[in-house]
mmCIF file of C-alpha atoms in Angstrom:
data_model
loop_
_atom_site.group_PDB
_atom_site.id
_atom_site.type_symbol
_atom_site.label_atom_id
_atom_site.label_comp_id
_atom_site.label_asym_id
_atom_site.label_seq_id
_atom_site.Cartn_x
_atom_site.Cartn_y
_atom_site.Cartn_z
ATOM 1 C CA MET A 1 -17.450 2.168 29.060
ATOM 2 C CA TYR A 2 -14.607 4.683 29.117
ATOM 3 C CA LEU A 3 -12.334 4.463 26.091
ATOM 4 C CA ALA A 4 -8.996 6.162 25.518
ATOM 5 C CA LYS A 5 -9.052 9.229 23.282
ATOM 6 C CA ARG A 6 -6.515 7.619 20.965
ATOM 7 C CA VAL A 7 -8.980 4.940 19.872
ATOM 8 C CA LYS A 8 -12.076 7.116 19.949
ATOM 9 C CA ALA A 9 -10.380 9.429 17.460
ATOM 10 C CA LEU A 10 -9.853 6.655 14.906
ATOM 11 C CA ASN A 11 -12.040 6.302 11.836
ATOM 12 C CA PRO A 12 -13.051 2.852 10.598
ATOM 13 C CA SER A 13 -11.352 1.619 7.435
ATOM 14 C CA SER A 14 -13.559 2.394 4.440
ATOM 15 C CA THR A 15 -11.834 -0.433 2.596
ATOM 16 C CA LEU A 16 -12.749 -3.008 5.220
ATOM 17 C CA GLN A 17 -16.234 -1.538 5.767
ATOM 18 C CA ILE A 18 -17.408 -1.924 2.183
ATOM 19 C CA THR A 19 -15.724 -5.322 1.908
ATOM 20 C CA ALA A 20 -17.535 -6.511 5.034
ATOM 21 C CA LEU A 21 -20.899 -5.314 3.679
ATOM 22 C CA ALA A 22 -20.240 -7.051 0.360
ATOM 23 C CA LYS A 23 -19.419 -10.294 2.165
ATOM 24 C CA LYS A 24 -22.564 -10.004 4.278
ATOM 25 C CA LEU A 25 -24.771 -9.560 1.212
ATOM 26 C CA SER A 26 -23.012 -12.449 -0.494
ATOM 27 C CA GLN A 27 -23.615 -14.706 2.506
ATOM 28 C CA GLU A 28 -27.283 -13.751 2.335
ATOM 29 C CA GLY A 29 -27.407 -15.173 -1.171
ATOM 30 C CA GLN A 30 -26.857 -12.102 -3.340
ATOM 31 C CA ASP A 31 -24.551 -12.336 -6.348
ATOM 32 C CA ILE A 32 -21.887 -9.721 -5.600
ATOM 33 C CA VAL A 33 -19.027 -8.647 -7.832
ATOM 34 C CA SER A 34 -16.396 -7.020 -5.639
ATOM 35 C CA PHE A 35 -13.826 -4.557 -6.941
ATOM 36 C CA GLY A 36 -12.645 -3.989 -3.389
ATOM 37 C CA ALA A 37 -9.809 -6.512 -3.229
ATOM 38 C CA GLY A 38 -6.581 -5.157 -1.799
ATOM 39 C CA GLU A 39 -4.730 -8.398 -2.466
ATOM 40 C CA PRO A 40 -3.732 -10.519 -5.460
ATOM 41 C CA ASP A 41 -6.254 -13.196 -6.388
ATOM 42 C CA PHE A 42 -3.461 -15.652 -7.157
ATOM 43 C CA ASP A 43 -2.624 -18.417 -4.684
ATOM 44 C CA THR A 44 0.729 -18.367 -2.915
ATOM 45 C CA PRO A 45 3.215 -20.310 -5.080
ATOM 46 C CA ASP A 46 3.420 -24.022 -4.238
ATOM 47 C CA TYR A 47 7.182 -23.951 -3.681
ATOM 48 C CA ILE A 48 6.696 -21.378 -0.901
ATOM 49 C CA LYS A 49 3.897 -23.386 0.711
ATOM 50 C CA GLU A 50 5.991 -26.558 0.617
ATOM 51 C CA PHE A 51 8.909 -24.747 2.250
ATOM 52 C CA ALA A 52 6.608 -23.624 5.069
ATOM 53 C CA ILE A 53 5.162 -27.119 5.489
ATOM 54 C CA ASN A 54 8.676 -28.523 5.796
ATOM 55 C CA ALA A 55 9.439 -25.905 8.445
ATOM 56 C CA ILE A 56 6.437 -27.105 10.451
ATOM 57 C CA ARG A 57 7.528 -30.727 10.103
ATOM 58 C CA ALA A 58 11.014 -29.760 11.241
ATOM 59 C CA GLY A 59 9.539 -28.223 14.394
ATOM 60 C CA PHE A 60 10.221 -24.578 13.527
ATOM 61 C CA THR A 61 7.212 -23.515 15.583
ATOM 62 C CA LYS A 62 8.760 -21.680 18.545
ATOM 63 C CA TYR A 63 9.593 -18.080 19.349
ATOM 64 C CA THR A 64 12.228 -16.381 17.226
ATOM 65 C CA PRO A 65 14.096 -13.118 17.852
ATOM 66 C CA SER A 66 11.383 -10.460 17.956
ATOM 67 C CA THR A 67 12.592 -8.616 14.852
ATOM 68 C CA GLY A 68 13.094 -11.742 12.760
ATOM 69 C CA ILE A 69 15.446 -14.631 12.147
ATOM 70 C CA ILE A 70 18.951 -13.751 11.002
ATOM 71 C CA GLU A 71 18.655 -15.766 7.763
ATOM 72 C CA LEU A 72 15.642 -13.707 6.703
ATOM 73 C CA LYS A 73 17.295 -10.431 7.665
ATOM 74 C CA LYS A 74 20.320 -11.332 5.562
ATOM 75 C CA ALA A 75 18.037 -12.192 2.636
ATOM 76 C CA ILE A 76 16.269 -8.836 3.030
ATOM 77 C CA CYS A 77 19.599 -6.991 2.980
ATOM 78 C CA GLU A 78 20.673 -8.927 -0.105
ATOM 79 C CA LYS A 79 17.368 -8.068 -1.787
ATOM 80 C CA PHE A 80 17.796 -4.367 -0.990
ATOM 81 C CA LYS A 81 21.376 -4.441 -2.321
ATOM 82 C CA LYS A 82 20.600 -6.318 -5.522
ATOM 83 C CA GLU A 83 17.267 -4.727 -6.471
ATOM 84 C CA ASN A 84 17.253 -1.297 -4.822
ATOM 85 C CA ASN A 85 20.929 -0.301 -4.622
ATOM 86 C CA LEU A 86 20.635 0.032 -0.844
ATOM 87 C CA ILE A 87 23.332 -1.246 1.507
ATOM 88 C CA TYR A 88 21.920 -2.219 4.898
ATOM 89 C CA THR A 89 23.282 -4.508 7.594
ATOM 90 C CA PRO A 90 21.047 -7.141 9.231
ATOM 91 C CA GLU A 91 21.096 -4.984 12.365
ATOM 92 C CA GLN A 92 19.255 -2.290 10.414
ATOM 93 C CA ALA A 93 16.470 -4.638 9.279
ATOM 94 C CA VAL A 94 13.227 -5.432 11.087
ATOM 95 C CA VAL A 95 10.694 -8.103 10.188
ATOM 96 C CA SER A 96 7.157 -7.400 11.383
ATOM 97 C CA SER A 97 3.638 -8.779 11.059
ATOM 98 C CA GLY A 98 2.998 -7.191 7.679
ATOM 99 C CA ALA A 99 4.156 -3.949 6.054
ATOM 100 C CA LYS A 100 1.288 -2.197 7.845
ATOM 101 C CA HIS A 101 2.850 -3.202 11.156
ATOM 102 C CA CYS A 102 6.226 -1.877 9.974
ATOM 103 C CA ILE A 103 4.692 1.490 9.115
ATOM 104 C CA PHE A 104 2.853 1.663 12.426
ATOM 105 C CA ASN A 105 6.052 0.951 14.368
ATOM 106 C CA ILE A 106 8.029 3.566 12.440
ATOM 107 C CA ILE A 107 5.409 6.255 13.025
ATOM 108 C CA LEU A 108 5.209 5.426 16.739
ATOM 109 C CA ALA A 109 8.991 5.560 16.986
ATOM 110 C CA VAL A 110 9.590 8.953 15.370
ATOM 111 C CA VAL A 111 6.378 10.982 15.751
ATOM 112 C CA GLU A 112 5.641 12.781 19.002
ATOM 113 C CA GLU A 113 2.613 14.789 20.096
ATOM 114 C CA GLY A 114 2.162 17.777 17.805
ATOM 115 C CA ASP A 115 4.655 16.619 15.177
ATOM 116 C CA GLU A 116 3.429 17.074 11.626
ATOM 117 C CA VAL A 117 3.471 14.267 9.092
ATOM 118 C CA ILE A 118 3.140 15.225 5.429
ATOM 119 C CA ILE A 119 0.871 12.824 3.528
ATOM 120 C CA PRO A 120 0.166 13.318 -0.189
ATOM 121 C CA ALA A 121 -3.515 12.834 -1.078
ATOM 122 C CA PRO A 122 -4.959 10.544 -2.267
ATOM 123 C CA TYR A 123 -3.390 8.366 0.407
ATOM 124 C CA TRP A 124 -3.703 4.856 1.776
ATOM 125 C CA VAL A 125 -6.469 4.909 4.378
ATOM 126 C CA SER A 126 -4.332 3.806 7.335
ATOM 127 C CA TYR A 127 -1.576 6.444 7.190
ATOM 128 C CA PRO A 128 -3.482 9.265 8.935
ATOM 129 C CA GLU A 129 -5.037 6.921 11.490
ATOM 130 C CA MET A 130 -1.595 5.719 12.517
ATOM 131 C CA VAL A 131 -0.459 9.318 12.880
ATOM 132 C CA THR A 132 -3.503 9.931 15.093
ATOM 133 C CA VAL A 133 -2.504 7.066 17.402
ATOM 134 C CA ALA A 134 0.959 8.615 17.717
ATOM 135 C CA ARG A 135 -0.754 11.933 18.585
ATOM 136 C CA GLY A 136 0.817 13.572 15.582
ATOM 137 C CA VAL A 137 -0.869 15.831 13.032
ATOM 138 C CA SER A 138 -1.525 14.658 9.479
ATOM 139 C CA LYS A 139 -0.825 17.430 7.002
ATOM 140 C CA PHE A 140 -2.404 16.494 3.692
ATOM 141 C CA VAL A 141 -0.978 17.825 0.452
ATOM 142 C CA TYR A 142 -3.545 17.440 -2.310
ATOM 143 C CA THR A 143 -2.079 16.341 -5.600
ATOM 144 C CA GLU A 144 -3.556 16.806 -9.052
ATOM 145 C CA SER A 145 -4.798 14.292 -11.575
ATOM 146 C CA ALA A 146 -2.956 16.273 -14.259
ATOM 147 C CA ASN A 147 0.276 15.234 -12.513
ATOM 148 C CA SER A 148 -0.874 11.623 -12.049
ATOM 149 C CA PHE A 149 -1.573 12.319 -8.357
ATOM 150 C CA LYS A 150 2.111 12.823 -7.523
ATOM 151 C CA ILE A 151 3.397 15.414 -5.082
ATOM 152 C CA THR A 152 5.948 17.851 -6.491
ATOM 153 C CA PRO A 153 9.032 19.172 -4.684
ATOM 154 C CA GLU A 154 7.429 22.630 -4.751
ATOM 155 C CA LYS A 155 4.281 21.430 -2.985
ATOM 156 C CA LEU A 156 6.327 19.463 -0.465
ATOM 157 C CA GLU A 157 8.503 22.485 0.278
ATOM 158 C CA LYS A 158 5.461 24.683 0.788
ATOM 159 C CA ALA A 159 3.921 22.231 3.280
ATOM 160 C CA ILE A 160 6.962 22.057 5.558
ATOM 161 C CA THR A 161 6.934 23.896 8.872
ATOM 162 C CA LYS A 162 9.088 23.832 11.996
ATOM 163 C CA LYS A 163 6.874 21.016 13.271
ATOM 164 C CA THR A 164 7.333 18.735 10.256
ATOM 165 C CA LYS A 165 8.892 15.431 11.297
ATOM 166 C CA LEU A 166 8.060 12.876 8.623
ATOM 167 C CA PHE A 167 7.113 12.641 4.952
ATOM 168 C CA ILE A 168 5.241 9.544 3.778
ATOM 169 C CA LEU A 169 5.947 8.470 0.205
ATOM 170 C CA ASN A 170 4.075 5.607 -1.481
ATOM 171 C CA SER A 171 5.340 4.489 -4.898
ATOM 172 C CA PRO A 172 3.696 2.699 -6.598
ATOM 173 C CA SER A 173 0.752 4.196 -4.766
ATOM 174 C CA ASN A 174 -2.519 2.959 -3.376
ATOM 175 C CA PRO A 175 -5.115 4.039 -4.533
ATOM 176 C CA ALA A 176 -3.944 5.921 -7.645
ATOM 177 C CA GLY A 177 -1.250 3.592 -8.981
ATOM 178 C CA ALA A 178 1.178 6.509 -9.309
ATOM 179 C CA VAL A 179 4.825 5.614 -9.931
ATOM 180 C CA TYR A 180 7.455 8.259 -9.201
ATOM 181 C CA GLU A 181 10.309 8.410 -11.681
ATOM 182 C CA LYS A 182 13.931 9.023 -10.767
ATOM 183 C CA LYS A 183 13.990 12.766 -11.448
ATOM 184 C CA GLU A 184 10.797 13.306 -9.439
ATOM 185 C CA LEU A 185 12.171 11.356 -6.480
ATOM 186 C CA GLN A 186 15.470 13.233 -6.607
ATOM 187 C CA GLY A 187 13.616 16.517 -6.199
ATOM 188 C CA LEU A 188 11.665 15.216 -3.201
ATOM 189 C CA ALA A 189 14.826 13.780 -1.648
ATOM 190 C CA ASP A 190 16.608 17.133 -1.961
ATOM 191 C CA VAL A 191 13.784 18.898 -0.114
ATOM 192 C CA CYS A 192 13.789 16.379 2.734
ATOM 193 C CA VAL A 193 17.560 16.512 3.120
ATOM 194 C CA ARG A 194 17.523 20.304 3.122
ATOM 195 C CA HIS A 195 14.991 20.344 5.970
ATOM 196 C CA ASN A 196 16.276 17.204 7.741
ATOM 197 C CA ILE A 197 12.912 15.412 7.522
ATOM 198 C CA TYR A 198 12.484 11.666 7.877
ATOM 199 C CA ILE A 199 11.049 9.768 4.906
ATOM 200 C CA LEU A 200 8.868 6.695 5.205
ATOM 201 C CA SER A 201 9.035 5.090 1.759
ATOM 202 C CA ASP A 202 6.276 2.509 1.352
ATOM 203 C CA GLU A 203 7.386 0.338 -1.578
ATOM 204 C CA ILE A 204 5.092 -2.653 -1.094
ATOM 205 C CA TYR A 205 3.881 -2.578 -4.729
ATOM 206 C CA GLU A 206 7.349 -2.246 -6.316
ATOM 207 C CA LYS A 207 7.054 -5.502 -8.291
ATOM 208 C CA LEU A 208 3.781 -4.429 -9.921
ATOM 209 C CA ILE A 209 4.746 -1.684 -12.378
ATOM 210 C CA TYR A 210 3.506 -1.269 -15.948
ATOM 211 C CA GLY A 211 4.220 0.617 -19.122
ATOM 212 C CA GLY A 212 7.938 -0.105 -19.137
ATOM 213 C CA LEU A 213 8.624 2.002 -16.039
ATOM 214 C CA SER A 214 11.111 0.950 -13.353
ATOM 215 C CA HIS A 215 11.019 1.179 -9.583
ATOM 216 C CA VAL A 216 13.494 3.510 -7.870
ATOM 217 C CA SER A 217 14.041 3.674 -4.103
ATOM 218 C CA ILE A 218 14.344 7.228 -2.829
ATOM 219 C CA ALA A 219 16.990 6.198 -0.293
ATOM 220 C CA SER A 220 19.379 5.208 -3.095
ATOM 221 C CA PHE A 221 20.393 8.710 -4.207
ATOM 222 C CA ASN A 222 22.994 9.621 -1.610
ATOM 223 C CA GLU A 223 24.135 9.023 1.963
ATOM 224 C CA LYS A 224 22.197 11.972 3.371
ATOM 225 C CA VAL A 225 18.785 10.843 2.145
ATOM 226 C CA PHE A 226 19.700 7.229 2.950
ATOM 227 C CA ASP A 227 20.235 8.203 6.598
ATOM 228 C CA LEU A 228 16.787 9.828 6.766
ATOM 229 C CA THR A 229 14.786 7.072 5.074
ATOM 230 C CA PHE A 230 12.879 4.036 6.296
ATOM 231 C CA THR A 231 12.418 1.693 3.314
ATOM 232 C CA VAL A 232 9.331 -0.494 3.810
ATOM 233 C CA ASN A 233 8.431 -3.583 1.813
ATOM 234 C CA GLY A 234 7.043 -7.087 2.252
ATOM 235 C CA VAL A 235 6.048 -10.319 0.561
ATOM 236 C CA SER A 236 2.274 -9.775 0.528
ATOM 237 C CA LYS A 237 1.821 -8.270 -2.920
ATOM 238 C CA ALA A 238 4.868 -9.609 -4.790
ATOM 239 C CA TYR A 239 4.254 -13.247 -3.859
ATOM 240 C CA SER A 240 0.520 -13.204 -3.054
ATOM 241 C CA MET A 241 1.226 -13.850 0.625
ATOM 242 C CA THR A 242 -1.151 -11.368 2.250
ATOM 243 C CA GLY A 243 -2.367 -13.776 4.930
ATOM 244 C CA TRP A 244 1.131 -14.820 5.937
ATOM 245 C CA ARG A 245 1.631 -11.338 7.438
ATOM 246 C CA ILE A 246 5.301 -10.681 6.802
ATOM 247 C CA GLY A 247 6.535 -7.170 6.147
ATOM 248 C CA TYR A 248 10.008 -5.751 6.570
ATOM 249 C CA PHE A 249 11.909 -2.499 6.574
ATOM 250 C CA ALA A 250 15.381 -1.124 7.068
ATOM 251 C CA GLY A 251 16.505 2.275 8.217
ATOM 252 C CA PRO A 252 18.643 4.325 10.624
ATOM 253 C CA LEU A 253 20.162 2.056 13.267
ATOM 254 C CA GLU A 254 19.203 4.181 16.281
ATOM 255 C CA ALA A 255 15.547 4.187 15.250
ATOM 256 C CA VAL A 256 15.640 0.474 14.414
ATOM 257 C CA GLU A 257 16.931 -0.320 17.905
ATOM 258 C CA ALA A 258 14.069 1.685 19.415
ATOM 259 C CA ILE A 259 11.569 -0.127 17.218
ATOM 260 C CA LYS A 260 13.065 -3.451 18.333
ATOM 261 C CA ASN A 261 12.191 -2.495 21.910
ATOM 262 C CA LEU A 262 8.690 -1.503 20.822
ATOM 263 C CA GLN A 263 8.165 -4.814 19.042
ATOM 264 C CA ASP A 264 9.657 -6.724 21.989
ATOM 265 C CA HIS A 265 6.847 -5.417 24.187
ATOM 266 C CA SER A 266 3.968 -5.527 21.704
ATOM 267 C CA THR A 267 3.842 -8.425 19.247
ATOM 268 C CA SER A 268 7.228 -10.060 19.829
ATOM 269 C CA ASN A 269 8.226 -12.030 16.737
ATOM 270 C CA PRO A 270 6.229 -12.430 13.529
ATOM 271 C CA CYS A 271 5.009 -15.979 12.868
ATOM 272 C CA SER A 272 8.005 -18.310 12.713
ATOM 273 C CA ILE A 273 6.561 -20.421 9.894
ATOM 274 C CA ALA A 274 5.656 -17.357 7.819
ATOM 275 C CA GLN A 275 9.222 -16.086 8.231
ATOM 276 C CA LYS A 276 10.519 -19.293 6.680
ATOM 277 C CA ALA A 277 8.038 -18.892 3.822
ATOM 278 C CA ALA A 278 9.230 -15.313 3.283
ATOM 279 C CA LEU A 279 12.836 -16.515 3.270
ATOM 280 C CA CYS A 280 11.935 -18.945 0.491
ATOM 281 C CA ALA A 281 10.144 -16.185 -1.458
ATOM 282 C CA LEU A 282 13.122 -13.830 -1.316
ATOM 283 C CA THR A 283 15.827 -16.398 -2.095
ATOM 284 C CA THR A 284 14.221 -18.524 -4.833
ATOM 285 C CA GLU A 285 14.949 -17.524 -8.411
ATOM 286 C CA GLY A 286 12.052 -17.675 -10.841
ATOM 287 C CA ASP A 287 9.539 -15.761 -12.916
ATOM 288 C CA TRP A 288 6.371 -16.364 -10.878
ATOM 289 C CA THR A 289 5.988 -12.714 -9.869
ATOM 290 C CA GLU A 290 6.643 -11.491 -13.397
ATOM 291 C CA LYS A 291 3.922 -13.760 -14.766
ATOM 292 C CA MET A 292 1.501 -12.336 -12.210
ATOM 293 C CA ARG A 293 2.536 -8.782 -13.132
ATOM 294 C CA LEU A 294 1.923 -9.444 -16.814
ATOM 295 C CA GLU A 295 -1.543 -10.791 -16.053
ATOM 296 C CA PHE A 296 -2.349 -7.724 -13.974
ATOM 297 C CA GLU A 297 -1.216 -5.491 -16.828
ATOM 298 C CA LYS A 298 -3.613 -7.264 -19.198
ATOM 299 C CA ARG A 299 -6.451 -6.827 -16.733
ATOM 300 C CA LYS A 300 -5.581 -3.157 -16.242
ATOM 301 C CA ASP A 301 -5.714 -2.536 -19.965
ATOM 302 C CA TYR A 302 -9.040 -4.340 -20.258
ATOM 303 C CA LEU A 303 -10.569 -2.414 -17.343
ATOM 304 C CA CYS A 304 -9.328 0.929 -18.685
ATOM 305 C CA GLY A 305 -10.739 0.095 -22.118
ATOM 306 C CA ARG A 306 -14.142 -0.577 -20.592
ATOM 307 C CA ILE A 307 -14.158 2.558 -18.435
ATOM 308 C CA ASP A 308 -13.148 4.630 -21.498
ATOM 309 C CA LYS A 309 -16.605 3.897 -22.906
ATOM 310 C CA ILE A 310 -18.477 5.178 -19.837
ATOM 311 C CA PRO A 311 -18.993 8.980 -20.105
ATOM 312 C CA ALA A 312 -19.783 9.425 -16.403
ATOM 313 C CA LEU A 313 -16.341 8.187 -15.318
ATOM 314 C CA LYS A 314 -12.813 9.335 -15.987
ATOM 315 C CA TYR A 315 -9.425 8.300 -14.648
ATOM 316 C CA ILE A 316 -5.662 8.649 -14.907
ATOM 317 C CA LYS A 317 -4.132 5.385 -16.123
ATOM 318 C CA PRO A 318 -2.296 3.674 -13.244
ATOM 319 C CA ASN A 319 1.349 2.734 -13.759
ATOM 320 C CA GLY A 320 1.574 0.478 -10.721
ATOM 321 C CA ALA A 321 -0.286 -1.569 -8.082
ATOM 322 C CA PHE A 322 -3.665 -3.051 -9.126
ATOM 323 C CA TYR A 323 -6.175 -0.247 -8.689
ATOM 324 C CA LEU A 324 -8.006 2.196 -10.933
ATOM 325 C CA PHE A 325 -8.954 5.483 -9.252
ATOM 326 C CA CYS A 326 -12.085 6.824 -10.977
ATOM 327 C CA ASP A 327 -13.509 10.341 -10.896
ATOM 328 C CA ILE A 328 -17.289 10.101 -10.326
ATOM 329 C CA SER A 329 -18.005 13.826 -9.991
ATOM 330 C CA LYS A 330 -20.200 13.811 -13.122
ATOM 331 C CA THR A 331 -22.711 11.564 -11.336
ATOM 332 C CA GLY A 332 -23.475 14.171 -8.659
ATOM 333 C CA LEU A 333 -22.989 11.578 -5.890
ATOM 334 C CA ASN A 334 -20.339 11.560 -3.216
ATOM 335 C CA SER A 335 -18.175 8.461 -3.037
ATOM 336 C CA SER A 336 -19.899 6.859 -0.032
ATOM 337 C CA ASP A 337 -23.414 7.277 -1.419
ATOM 338 C CA PHE A 338 -22.210 6.046 -4.801
ATOM 339 C CA ALA A 339 -20.578 2.924 -3.343
ATOM 340 C CA ILE A 340 -23.484 1.971 -1.097
ATOM 341 C CA ALA A 341 -26.122 2.492 -3.771
ATOM 342 C CA LEU A 342 -24.101 0.600 -6.373
ATOM 343 C CA LEU A 343 -23.637 -2.323 -4.001
ATOM 344 C CA LYS A 344 -27.248 -2.541 -2.898
ATOM 345 C CA GLU A 345 -28.849 -1.843 -6.272
ATOM 346 C CA ALA A 346 -26.445 -3.530 -8.698
ATOM 347 C CA GLY A 347 -24.484 -5.969 -6.576
ATOM 348 C CA VAL A 348 -21.135 -4.310 -7.312
ATOM 349 C CA ALA A 349 -18.687 -3.365 -4.561
ATOM 350 C CA VAL A 350 -16.245 -0.479 -5.012
ATOM 351 C CA ILE A 351 -14.247 1.442 -2.416
ATOM 352 C CA PRO A 352 -15.301 5.052 -1.667
ATOM 353 C CA GLY A 353 -12.608 7.634 -2.300
ATOM 354 C CA ALA A 354 -13.474 9.525 0.888
ATOM 355 C CA GLY A 355 -11.252 7.213 2.905
ATOM 356 C CA PHE A 356 -8.362 8.090 0.603
ATOM 357 C CA GLY A 357 -8.981 11.812 0.955
ATOM 358 C CA CYS A 358 -10.851 12.236 -2.351
ATOM 359 C CA GLU A 359 -14.636 12.428 -2.064
ATOM 360 C CA ASP A 360 -15.228 12.571 -5.830
ATOM 361 C CA TYR A 361 -13.482 9.266 -6.541
ATOM 362 C CA ILE A 362 -13.925 5.535 -6.167
ATOM 363 C CA ARG A 363 -11.285 2.807 -6.247
ATOM 364 C CA LEU A 364 -11.663 -0.270 -8.438
ATOM 365 C CA SER A 365 -9.310 -3.207 -7.967
ATOM 366 C CA PHE A 366 -8.387 -5.304 -10.983
ATOM 367 C CA ALA A 367 -7.056 -8.151 -8.811
ATOM 368 C CA MET A 368 -9.673 -10.485 -10.263
ATOM 369 C CA LYS A 369 -10.218 -12.516 -13.405
ATOM 370 C CA THR A 370 -11.071 -10.628 -16.589
ATOM 371 C CA GLU A 371 -14.418 -12.419 -16.807
ATOM 372 C CA THR A 372 -15.346 -11.087 -13.370
ATOM 373 C CA ILE A 373 -14.208 -7.578 -14.293
ATOM 374 C CA SER A 374 -16.413 -7.754 -17.385
ATOM 375 C CA LYS A 375 -19.430 -8.877 -15.377
ATOM 376 C CA GLY A 376 -18.981 -6.101 -12.834
ATOM 377 C CA ILE A 377 -18.485 -3.352 -15.428
ATOM 378 C CA ASP A 378 -21.574 -4.534 -17.314
ATOM 379 C CA ARG A 379 -23.582 -3.999 -14.127
ATOM 380 C CA LEU A 380 -21.896 -0.686 -13.324
ATOM 381 C CA GLU A 381 -22.570 0.648 -16.821
ATOM 382 C CA LEU A 382 -26.245 -0.321 -16.706
ATOM 383 C CA TRP A 383 -26.667 1.147 -13.214
ATOM 384 C CA LEU A 384 -25.091 4.453 -14.259
ATOM 385 C CA LYS A 385 -27.469 4.742 -17.220
ATOM 386 C CA GLN A 386 -30.384 4.547 -14.819
ATOM 387 C CA LEU A 387 -29.089 7.324 -12.529
ATOM 388 C CA PRO A 388 -30.871 10.679 -12.686
ATOM 389 C CA LYS A 389 -28.852 13.130 -14.769
ATOM 390 C CA LYS A 390 -26.888 15.723 -12.816
ATOM 391 C CA SER A 391 -28.387 19.148 -13.368
#
C-alpha cells in the first residue's frame, strides 16, 4: 500500500506504546504497576457529570457551531480575564476536541513547509510530530537540569533564524514539571516580540503547581506579545475530564478565523454534551481542583522521598504537572531498554525519555494512589539492585 510521506515520517507515541504493552501484560494476568499515566486518577466530579446527563435528557445532542457554543466561549473568555489577565472576545476563542487538537490546528494554521519551530527539550512527545505533519522543521533547544529544564532568553535568541515561525512554550511542563516564573517569561516574551515570532503557550497543567509558585500567562505582559500568542488550555487535567475531549485556546483573530475553517472541514464541532460539561466545570465555584492539587503535592513529596534513597537515580524536583523526570544514566541503559526490561522483569511501567528528547531519562507519573506508588518503587528499587554495575 502506498502511504503519504506525511504519515510515514511520524514516530509512534512512546507514551502510548509503553502503556499499551503494560495493558497487554496486565490482561494476560501479570500484576503491573504503571507509572505511565498522563491523566489524573480522580473521577470527574459528580456535579459535572450530572450537568452533562441533564444536557442529554434535554436533547442537547445535535451539531453545534464547529468552534464551540457561545456560552462556553464566553465562559472561556471570562476564565482568561479572571485567572490569566487576558482579555479575549468570544470571536477569538476556539473549542476543540482536546488541547492536543487545539495545538495541532494552530501548528497547521501558521507553519508552512520549511518553517522552523523552536521546541525546548525535554518536550511533550507530540509537538515535533505535529510540526512534521505541517512539513515544518522542529528545532530543539536542549535545556539543562541545573536550570530546571527551562529555556533561557539567551538560548532562545541563539536558536532563532530567518526561518523561525513559532516558539512552543509549555508551563507547567510535561515531562519535567518545570514552571516558568514571571521574570523568566518576560525575557522570553521580549525575544519573541523583537523577532516577531508566534508563541504557542500550552498551559494545560496551570492548576497543578506546587511549592507556593503561581502560574503566569506569557501573553499577559503587553499588547505586542499578546498579539503573537496562542494561549492553549482545557478541562482535562484541572477537572479530571481527559475522556471528555474538550480543549480550548484563544489568539489572534485572523489566525482563529483560519482555524475555524480548518475545523469546519475536519472534525466540525467537539462533542455537544462534553461542551456542556466543560461549561459547568468553568462556571461552578468550588475547591474540587484545589483538593486534587493538594493530594498530588503529597504524592509528589512521597515519590521524591523514595527516589532520594535510590543511588542510581536522580531528578530535579517538579514544580508542576504530575510527573517526575528521572536521570538513569548511572544504570548504563538507554531509556527504551530500561523501560522494557523493567516492565518485563519487574512488572513496572515507566515512560522512556527518548520520546521526550532525553535518552538518559525516564518519566514517572504520580497520578496514582500513594500505596500504588510505594508498591512500584519497592519493585523498581529491588530490580535496580540486581542490575549489573556500570563499569
